[in-house]
Amino acid sequence: LKASGRKGRIFLSMPDALDLLVVCVEAGLGLDAAMRRVAEELSESAPDICSEFATGNMQLQMGRPRREVLHELGVRTGVDDVKALSTI
């Protein structure tokens, strides 16, 4: 029950997170910096997806390959839209 609620919250917060991610990338930030910025900006309104982005950023800073980090982000959330985003 908790997992399905979390998945629902992540699914509903995806449009805002993606919009902000696109704006950040178009403004010249790299993907890592854009994910960090989204995690900071939406931390109060969308804490679930922001915690996932923050976890991904921490793994990237530790030197893990971006491909693995994004794949695991999709798997960890269990949300099909996040999985699709991570494969792109």
PDB file of N, CA and C in Angstrom:
ATOM      1  N   LEU A   1       0.829  -1.203   0.000  1.00  0.00           N
ATOM      2  CA  LEU A   1       0.000   0.000   0.000  1.00  0.00           C
ATOM      3  C   LEU A   1       0.867   1.258   0.000  1.00  0.00           C
ATOM      4  N   LYS A   2       1.924   1.251   0.829  1.00  0.00           N
ATOM      5  CA  LYS A   2       2.817   2.412   0.832  1.00  0.00           C
ATOM      6  C   LYS A   2       3.534   2.566  -0.501  1.00  0.00           C
ATOM      7  N   ALA A   3       3.940   1.438  -1.071  1.00  0.00           N
ATOM      8  CA  ALA A   3       4.666   1.489  -2.341  1.00  0.00           C
ATOM      9  C   ALA A   3       3.780   2.037  -3.451  1.00  0.00           C
ATOM     10  N   SER A   4       2.529   1.615  -3.489  1.00  0.00           N
ATOM     11  CA  SER A   4       1.652   2.113  -4.553  1.00  0.00           C
ATOM     12  C   SER A   4       1.357   3.602  -4.365  1.00  0.00           C
ATOM     13  N   GLY A   5       1.258   4.053  -3.131  1.00  0.00           N
ATOM     14  CA  GLY A   5       1.073   5.487  -2.881  1.00  0.00           C
ATOM     15  C   GLY A   5       2.283   6.287  -3.325  1.00  0.00           C
ATOM     16  N   ARG A   6       3.470   5.755  -3.056  1.00  0.00           N
ATOM     17  CA  ARG A   6       4.706   6.423  -3.464  1.00  0.00           C
ATOM     18  C   ARG A   6       4.809   6.460  -4.988  1.00  0.00           C
ATOM     19  N   LYS A   7       4.491   5.351  -5.636  1.00  0.00           N
ATOM     20  CA  LYS A   7       4.508   5.312  -7.099  1.00  0.00           C
ATOM     21  C   LYS A   7       3.541   6.340  -7.675  1.00  0.00           C
ATOM     22  N   GLY A   8       2.361   6.448  -7.070  1.00  0.00           N
ATOM     23  CA  GLY A   8       1.378   7.424  -7.531  1.00  0.00           C
ATOM     24  C   GLY A   8       1.877   8.845  -7.389  1.00  0.00           C
ATOM     25  N   ARG A   9       2.513   9.133  -6.264  1.00  0.00           N
ATOM     26  CA  ARG A   9       3.041  10.491  -6.052  1.00  0.00           C
ATOM     27  C   ARG A   9       4.150  10.797  -7.046  1.00  0.00           C
ATOM     28  N   ILE A  10       5.014   9.814  -7.304  1.00  0.00           N
ATOM     29  CA  ILE A  10       6.088  10.018  -8.287  1.00  0.00           C
ATOM     30  C   ILE A  10       5.490  10.234  -9.671  1.00  0.00           C
ATOM     31  N   PHE A  11       4.504   9.413 -10.036  1.00  0.00           N
ATOM     32  CA  PHE A  11       3.849   9.549 -11.339  1.00  0.00           C
ATOM     33  C   PHE A  11       3.236  10.938 -11.506  1.00  0.00           C
ATOM     34  N   LEU A  12       2.573  11.441 -10.468  1.00  0.00           N
ATOM     35  CA  LEU A  12       1.922  12.751 -10.554  1.00  0.00           C
ATOM     36  C   LEU A  12       2.916  13.910 -10.557  1.00  0.00           C
ATOM     37  N   SER A  13       4.086  13.712  -9.977  1.00  0.00           N
ATOM     38  CA  SER A  13       5.073  14.793  -9.934  1.00  0.00           C
ATOM     39  C   SER A  13       5.995  14.800 -11.141  1.00  0.00           C
ATOM     40  N   MET A  14       5.928  13.753 -11.966  1.00  0.00           N
ATOM     41  CA  MET A  14       6.807  13.661 -13.136  1.00  0.00           C
ATOM     42  C   MET A  14       6.683  14.844 -14.104  1.00  0.00           C
ATOM     43  N   PRO A  15       5.476  15.301 -14.456  1.00  0.00           N
ATOM     44  CA  PRO A  15       5.401  16.417 -15.418  1.00  0.00           C
ATOM     45  C   PRO A  15       6.134  17.668 -14.947  1.00  0.00           C
ATOM     46  N   ASP A  16       5.969  18.034 -13.685  1.00  0.00           N
ATOM     47  CA  ASP A  16       6.654  19.222 -13.164  1.00  0.00           C
ATOM     48  C   ASP A  16       8.168  19.013 -13.147  1.00  0.00           C
ATOM     49  N   ALA A  17       8.590  17.832 -12.710  1.00  0.00           N
ATOM     50  CA  ALA A  17      10.021  17.549 -12.651  1.00  0.00           C
ATOM     51  C   ALA A  17      10.637  17.556 -14.053  1.00  0.00           C
ATOM     52  N   LEU A  18       9.953  16.974 -15.014  1.00  0.00           N
ATOM     53  CA  LEU A  18      10.468  16.953 -16.384  1.00  0.00           C
ATOM     54  C   LEU A  18      10.520  18.351 -16.988  1.00  0.00           C
ATOM     55  N   ASP A  19       9.465  19.139 -16.741  1.00  0.00           N
ATOM     56  CA  ASP A  19       9.464  20.509 -17.258  1.00  0.00           C
ATOM     57  C   ASP A  19      10.656  21.291 -16.720  1.00  0.00           C
ATOM     58  N   LEU A  20      10.887  21.200 -15.423  1.00  0.00           N
ATOM     59  CA  LEU A  20      12.007  21.920 -14.823  1.00  0.00           C
ATOM     60  C   LEU A  20      13.337  21.355 -15.316  1.00  0.00           C
ATOM     61  N   LEU A  21      13.416  20.052 -15.503  1.00  0.00           N
ATOM     62  CA  LEU A  21      14.634  19.431 -16.017  1.00  0.00           C
ATOM     63  C   LEU A  21      14.950  19.950 -17.416  1.00  0.00           C
ATOM     64  N   VAL A  22      13.937  20.039 -18.263  1.00  0.00           N
ATOM     65  CA  VAL A  22      14.131  20.537 -19.629  1.00  0.00           C
ATOM     66  C   VAL A  22      14.562  22.001 -19.609  1.00  0.00           C
ATOM     67  N   VAL A  23      13.927  22.815 -18.776  1.00  0.00           N
ATOM     68  CA  VAL A  23      14.285  24.232 -18.685  1.00  0.00           C
ATOM     69  C   VAL A  23      15.742  24.380 -18.246  1.00  0.00           C
ATOM     70  N   CYS A  24      16.153  23.585 -17.262  1.00  0.00           N
ATOM     71  CA  CYS A  24      17.531  23.660 -16.773  1.00  0.00           C
ATOM     72  C   CYS A  24      18.531  23.254 -17.852  1.00  0.00           C
ATOM     73  N   VAL A  25      18.233  22.194 -18.581  1.00  0.00           N
ATOM     74  CA  VAL A  25      19.146  21.740 -19.630  1.00  0.00           C
ATOM     75  C   VAL A  25      19.203  22.766 -20.760  1.00  0.00           C
ATOM     76  N   GLU A  26      18.046  23.312 -21.124  1.00  0.00           N
ATOM     77  CA  GLU A  26      18.030  24.333 -22.179  1.00  0.00           C
ATOM     78  C   GLU A  26      18.747  25.604 -21.747  1.00  0.00           C
ATOM     79  N   ALA A  27      18.815  25.848 -20.445  1.00  0.00           N
ATOM     80  CA  ALA A  27      19.509  27.028 -19.934  1.00  0.00           C
ATOM     81  C   ALA A  27      21.020  26.808 -19.872  1.00  0.00           C
ATOM     82  N   GLY A  28      21.467  25.587 -20.203  1.00  0.00           N
ATOM     83  CA  GLY A  28      22.897  25.353 -20.272  1.00  0.00           C
ATOM     84  C   GLY A  28      23.463  24.431 -19.213  1.00  0.00           C
ATOM     85  N   LEU A  29      22.646  23.948 -18.303  1.00  0.00           N
ATOM     86  CA  LEU A  29      23.151  23.023 -17.293  1.00  0.00           C
ATOM     87  C   LEU A  29      23.306  21.634 -17.898  1.00  0.00           C
ATOM     88  N   GLY A  30      24.239  20.892 -17.391  1.00  0.00           N
ATOM     89  CA  GLY A  30      24.372  19.498 -17.784  1.00  0.00           C
ATOM     90  C   GLY A  30      23.293  18.679 -17.101  1.00  0.00           C
ATOM     91  N   LEU A  31      23.154  17.436 -17.491  1.00  0.00           N
ATOM     92  CA  LEU A  31      22.111  16.586 -16.923  1.00  0.00           C
ATOM     93  C   LEU A  31      22.285  16.415 -15.419  1.00  0.00           C
ATOM     94  N   ASP A  32      23.518  16.217 -14.968  1.00  0.00           N
ATOM     95  CA  ASP A  32      23.759  16.032 -13.535  1.00  0.00           C
ATOM     96  C   ASP A  32      23.345  17.270 -12.748  1.00  0.00           C
ATOM     97  N   ALA A  33      23.774  18.426 -13.222  1.00  0.00           N
ATOM     98  CA  ALA A  33      23.441  19.681 -12.540  1.00  0.00           C
ATOM     99  C   ALA A  33      21.942  19.963 -12.613  1.00  0.00           C
ATOM    100  N   ALA A  34      21.319  19.613 -13.719  1.00  0.00           N
ATOM    101  CA  ALA A  34      19.875  19.821 -13.857  1.00  0.00           C
ATOM    102  C   ALA A  34      19.113  18.935 -12.877  1.00  0.00           C
ATOM    103  N   MET A  35      19.536  17.683 -12.733  1.00  0.00           N
ATOM    104  CA  MET A  35      18.882  16.792 -11.764  1.00  0.00           C
ATOM    105  C   MET A  35      19.061  17.311 -10.346  1.00  0.00           C
ATOM    106  N   ARG A  36      20.239  17.831 -10.052  1.00  0.00           N
ATOM    107  CA  ARG A  36      20.502  18.405  -8.726  1.00  0.00           C
ATOM    108  C   ARG A  36      19.591  19.602  -8.482  1.00  0.00           C
ATOM    109  N   ARG A  37      19.444  20.440  -9.497  1.00  0.00           N
ATOM    110  CA  ARG A  37      18.603  21.628  -9.373  1.00  0.00           C
ATOM    111  C   ARG A  37      17.134  21.249  -9.167  1.00  0.00           C
ATOM    112  N   VAL A  38      16.654  20.269  -9.914  1.00  0.00           N
ATOM    113  CA  VAL A  38      15.274  19.801  -9.743  1.00  0.00           C
ATOM    114  C   VAL A  38      15.068  19.265  -8.332  1.00  0.00           C
ATOM    115  N   ALA A  39      16.028  18.498  -7.841  1.00  0.00           N
ATOM    116  CA  ALA A  39      15.927  17.945  -6.492  1.00  0.00           C
ATOM    117  C   ALA A  39      15.852  19.049  -5.440  1.00  0.00           C
ATOM    118  N   GLU A  40      16.565  20.139  -5.661  1.00  0.00           N
ATOM    119  CA  GLU A  40      16.539  21.259  -4.720  1.00  0.00           C
ATOM    120  C   GLU A  40      15.223  22.038  -4.820  1.00  0.00           C
ATOM    121  N   GLU A  41      14.813  22.343  -6.039  1.00  0.00           N
ATOM    122  CA  GLU A  41      13.658  23.220  -6.248  1.00  0.00           C
ATOM    123  C   GLU A  41      12.325  22.574  -5.873  1.00  0.00           C
ATOM    124  N   LEU A  42      12.177  21.292  -6.126  1.00  0.00           N
ATOM    125  CA  LEU A  42      10.893  20.633  -5.901  1.00  0.00           C
ATOM    126  C   LEU A  42      10.867  19.797  -4.626  1.00  0.00           C
ATOM    127  N   SER A  43      11.850  19.985  -3.757  1.00  0.00           N
ATOM    128  CA  SER A  43      11.972  19.129  -2.585  1.00  0.00           C
ATOM    129  C   SER A  43      10.748  19.177  -1.671  1.00  0.00           C
ATOM    130  N   GLU A  44      10.060  20.300  -1.604  1.00  0.00           N
ATOM    131  CA  GLU A  44       8.888  20.391  -0.731  1.00  0.00           C
ATOM    132  C   GLU A  44       7.619  19.929  -1.427  1.00  0.00           C
ATOM    133  N   SER A  45       7.473  20.225  -2.706  1.00  0.00           N
ATOM    134  CA  SER A  45       6.233  19.871  -3.398  1.00  0.00           C
ATOM    135  C   SER A  45       6.256  18.450  -3.957  1.00  0.00           C
ATOM    136  N   ALA A  46       7.430  17.901  -4.215  1.00  0.00           N
ATOM    137  CA  ALA A  46       7.542  16.545  -4.772  1.00  0.00           C
ATOM    138  C   ALA A  46       8.720  15.814  -4.129  1.00  0.00           C
ATOM    139  N   PRO A  47       8.616  15.519  -2.827  1.00  0.00           N
ATOM    140  CA  PRO A  47       9.777  14.944  -2.123  1.00  0.00           C
ATOM    141  C   PRO A  47      10.180  13.552  -2.603  1.00  0.00           C
ATOM    142  N   ASP A  48       9.232  12.771  -3.096  1.00  0.00           N
ATOM    143  CA  ASP A  48       9.566  11.401  -3.498  1.00  0.00           C
ATOM    144  C   ASP A  48      10.495  11.371  -4.704  1.00  0.00           C
ATOM    145  N   ILE A  49      10.123  12.082  -5.747  1.00  0.00           N
ATOM    146  CA  ILE A  49      10.970  12.074  -6.951  1.00  0.00           C
ATOM    147  C   ILE A  49      12.276  12.822  -6.683  1.00  0.00           C
ATOM    148  N   CYS A  50      12.219  13.840  -5.848  1.00  0.00           N
ATOM    149  CA  CYS A  50      13.437  14.585  -5.531  1.00  0.00           C
ATOM    150  C   CYS A  50      14.431  13.724  -4.760  1.00  0.00           C
ATOM    151  N   SER A  51      13.925  12.884  -3.872  1.00  0.00           N
ATOM    152  CA  SER A  51      14.851  12.003  -3.143  1.00  0.00           C
ATOM    153  C   SER A  51      15.500  11.001  -4.101  1.00  0.00           C
ATOM    154  N   GLU A  52      14.749  10.572  -5.113  1.00  0.00           N
ATOM    155  CA  GLU A  52      15.323   9.666  -6.105  1.00  0.00           C
ATOM    156  C   GLU A  52      16.384  10.378  -6.946  1.00  0.00           C
ATOM    157  N   PHE A  53      16.106  11.602  -7.352  1.00  0.00           N
ATOM    158  CA  PHE A  53      17.100  12.372  -8.106  1.00  0.00           C
ATOM    159  C   PHE A  53      18.338  12.620  -7.256  1.00  0.00           C
ATOM    160  N   ALA A  54      18.138  12.928  -5.971  1.00  0.00           N
ATOM    161  CA  ALA A  54      19.273  13.173  -5.080  1.00  0.00           C
ATOM    162  C   ALA A  54      20.117  11.909  -4.911  1.00  0.00           C
ATOM    163  N   THR A  55      19.456  10.765  -4.801  1.00  0.00           N
ATOM    164  CA  THR A  55      20.180   9.496  -4.702  1.00  0.00           C
ATOM    165  C   THR A  55      20.990   9.245  -5.973  1.00  0.00           C
ATOM    166  N   GLY A  56      20.367   9.497  -7.118  1.00  0.00           N
ATOM    167  CA  GLY A  56      21.070   9.340  -8.388  1.00  0.00           C
ATOM    168  C   GLY A  56      22.272  10.260  -8.489  1.00  0.00           C
ATOM    169  N   ASN A  57      22.106  11.509  -8.063  1.00  0.00           N
ATOM    170  CA  ASN A  57      23.224  12.458  -8.099  1.00  0.00           C
ATOM    171  C   ASN A  57      24.358  12.010  -7.191  1.00  0.00           C
ATOM    172  N   MET A  58      24.011  11.483  -6.027  1.00  0.00           N
ATOM    173  CA  MET A  58      25.046  11.009  -5.111  1.00  0.00           C
ATOM    174  C   MET A  58      25.822   9.855  -5.749  1.00  0.00           C
ATOM    175  N   GLN A  59      25.105   8.946  -6.421  1.00  0.00           N
ATOM    176  CA  GLN A  59      25.772   7.827  -7.075  1.00  0.00           C
ATOM    177  C   GLN A  59      26.666   8.311  -8.209  1.00  0.00           C
ATOM    178  N   LEU A  60      26.220   9.315  -8.959  1.00  0.00           N
ATOM    179  CA  LEU A  60      27.044   9.879 -10.028  1.00  0.00           C
ATOM    180  C   LEU A  60      28.314  10.508  -9.464  1.00  0.00           C
ATOM    181  N   GLN A  61      28.190  11.209  -8.344  1.00  0.00           N
ATOM    182  CA  GLN A  61      29.352  11.840  -7.723  1.00  0.00           C
ATOM    183  C   GLN A  61      30.345  10.804  -7.213  1.00  0.00           C
ATOM    184  N   MET A  62      29.837   9.613  -6.870  1.00  0.00           N
ATOM    185  CA  MET A  62      30.718   8.548  -6.402  1.00  0.00           C
ATOM    186  C   MET A  62      31.409   7.848  -7.563  1.00  0.00           C
ATOM    187  N   GLY A  63      31.063   8.217  -8.798  1.00  0.00           N
ATOM    188  CA  GLY A  63      31.758   7.686  -9.944  1.00  0.00           C
ATOM    189  C   GLY A  63      31.043   6.575 -10.694  1.00  0.00           C
ATOM    190  N   ARG A  64      29.811   6.301 -10.340  1.00  0.00           N
ATOM    191  CA  ARG A  64      29.073   5.261 -11.063  1.00  0.00           C
ATOM    192  C   ARG A  64      28.717   5.761 -12.456  1.00  0.00           C
ATOM    193  N   PRO A  65      28.672   4.891 -13.436  1.00  0.00           N
ATOM    194  CA  PRO A  65      28.316   5.297 -14.803  1.00  0.00           C
ATOM    195  C   PRO A  65      26.879   5.821 -14.872  1.00  0.00           C
ATOM    196  N   ARG A  66      26.687   6.877 -15.647  1.00  0.00           N
ATOM    197  CA  ARG A  66      25.374   7.507 -15.761  1.00  0.00           C
ATOM    198  C   ARG A  66      24.316   6.522 -16.234  1.00  0.00           C
ATOM    199  N   ARG A  67      24.698   5.665 -17.172  1.00  0.00           N
ATOM    200  CA  ARG A  67      23.740   4.692 -17.709  1.00  0.00           C
ATOM    201  C   ARG A  67      23.187   3.791 -16.604  1.00  0.00           C
ATOM    202  N   GLU A  68      24.066   3.304 -15.738  1.00  0.00           N
ATOM    203  CA  GLU A  68      23.631   2.445 -14.627  1.00  0.00           C
ATOM    204  C   GLU A  68      22.762   3.212 -13.644  1.00  0.00           C
ATOM    205  N   VAL A  69      23.173   4.425 -13.326  1.00  0.00           N
ATOM    206  CA  VAL A  69      22.429   5.231 -12.356  1.00  0.00           C
ATOM    207  C   VAL A  69      21.011   5.506 -12.859  1.00  0.00           C
ATOM    208  N   LEU A  70      20.880   5.877 -14.114  1.00  0.00           N
ATOM    209  CA  LEU A  70      19.551   6.167 -14.657  1.00  0.00           C
ATOM    210  C   LEU A  70      18.701   4.908 -14.759  1.00  0.00           C
ATOM    211  N   HIS A  71      19.328   3.795 -15.121  1.00  0.00           N
ATOM    212  CA  HIS A  71      18.582   2.531 -15.177  1.00  0.00           C
ATOM    213  C   HIS A  71      18.041   2.176 -13.793  1.00  0.00           C
ATOM    214  N   GLU A  72      18.895   2.274 -12.792  1.00  0.00           N
ATOM    215  CA  GLU A  72      18.471   1.942 -11.434  1.00  0.00           C
ATOM    216  C   GLU A  72      17.429   2.918 -10.907  1.00  0.00           C
ATOM    217  N   LEU A  73      17.486   4.165 -11.343  1.00  0.00           N
ATOM    218  CA  LEU A  73      16.461   5.137 -10.969  1.00  0.00           C
ATOM    219  C   LEU A  73      15.092   4.653 -11.435  1.00  0.00           C
ATOM    220  N   GLY A  74      15.026   4.194 -12.683  1.00  0.00           N
ATOM    221  CA  GLY A  74      13.771   3.673 -13.206  1.00  0.00           C
ATOM    222  C   GLY A  74      13.305   2.426 -12.483  1.00  0.00           C
ATOM    223  N   VAL A  75      14.224   1.535 -12.189  1.00  0.00           N
ATOM    224  CA  VAL A  75      13.871   0.291 -11.509  1.00  0.00           C
ATOM    225  C   VAL A  75      13.420   0.578 -10.078  1.00  0.00           C
ATOM    226  N   ARG A  76      14.146   1.453  -9.389  1.00  0.00           N
ATOM    227  CA  ARG A  76      13.845   1.765  -7.989  1.00  0.00           C
ATOM    228  C   ARG A  76      12.470   2.383  -7.824  1.00  0.00           C
ATOM    229  N   THR A  77      12.099   3.267  -8.732  1.00  0.00           N
ATOM    230  CA  THR A  77      10.807   3.934  -8.592  1.00  0.00           C
ATOM    231  C   THR A  77       9.659   3.006  -8.947  1.00  0.00           C
ATOM    232  N   GLY A  78       9.865   2.131  -9.917  1.00  0.00           N
ATOM    233  CA  GLY A  78       8.801   1.240 -10.331  1.00  0.00           C
ATOM    234  C   GLY A  78       7.733   1.924 -11.176  1.00  0.00           C
ATOM    235  N   VAL A  79       7.996   3.151 -11.602  1.00  0.00           N
ATOM    236  CA  VAL A  79       7.043   3.911 -12.412  1.00  0.00           C
ATOM    237  C   VAL A  79       7.462   3.791 -13.874  1.00  0.00           C
ATOM    238  N   ASP A  80       6.532   3.356 -14.715  1.00  0.00           N
ATOM    239  CA  ASP A  80       6.858   3.113 -16.121  1.00  0.00           C
ATOM    240  C   ASP A  80       7.393   4.361 -16.823  1.00  0.00           C
ATOM    241  N   ASP A  81       6.847   5.531 -16.497  1.00  0.00           N
ATOM    242  CA  ASP A  81       7.312   6.767 -17.140  1.00  0.00           C
ATOM    243  C   ASP A  81       8.758   7.078 -16.769  1.00  0.00           C
ATOM    244  N   VAL A  82       9.146   6.805 -15.558  1.00  0.00           N
ATOM    245  CA  VAL A  82      10.533   7.025 -15.138  1.00  0.00           C
ATOM    246  C   VAL A  82      11.441   6.009 -15.822  1.00  0.00           C
ATOM    247  N   LYS A  83      10.967   4.784 -15.950  1.00  0.00           N
ATOM    248  CA  LYS A  83      11.744   3.762 -16.658  1.00  0.00           C
ATOM    249  C   LYS A  83      11.968   4.188 -18.124  1.00  0.00           C
ATOM    250  N   ALA A  84      10.910   4.689 -18.745  1.00  0.00           N
ATOM    251  CA  ALA A  84      11.028   5.132 -20.143  1.00  0.00           C
ATOM    252  C   ALA A  84      11.998   6.300 -20.251  1.00  0.00           C
ATOM    253  N   LEU A  85      11.915   7.233 -19.326  1.00  0.00           N
ATOM    254  CA  LEU A  85      12.823   8.388 -19.328  1.00  0.00           C
ATOM    255  C   LEU A  85      14.267   7.926 -19.156  1.00  0.00           C
ATOM    256  N   SER A  86      14.494   6.989 -18.271  1.00  0.00           N
ATOM    257  CA  SER A  86      15.857   6.555 -18.008  1.00  0.00           C
ATOM    258  C   SER A  86      16.460   5.791 -19.190  1.00  0.00           C
ATOM    259  N   THR A  87      15.626   5.152 -20.012  1.00  0.00           N
ATOM    260  CA  THR A  87      16.170   4.448 -21.169  1.00  0.00           C
ATOM    261  C   THR A  87      16.484   5.398 -22.315  1.00  0.00           C
ATOM    262  N   ILE A  88      15.827   6.538 -22.340  1.00  0.00           N
ATOM    263  CA  ILE A  88      16.098   7.539 -23.390  1.00  0.00           C
ATOM    264  C   ILE A  88      17.420   8.181 -23.087  1.00  0.00           C
TER     265      ILE A  88
END
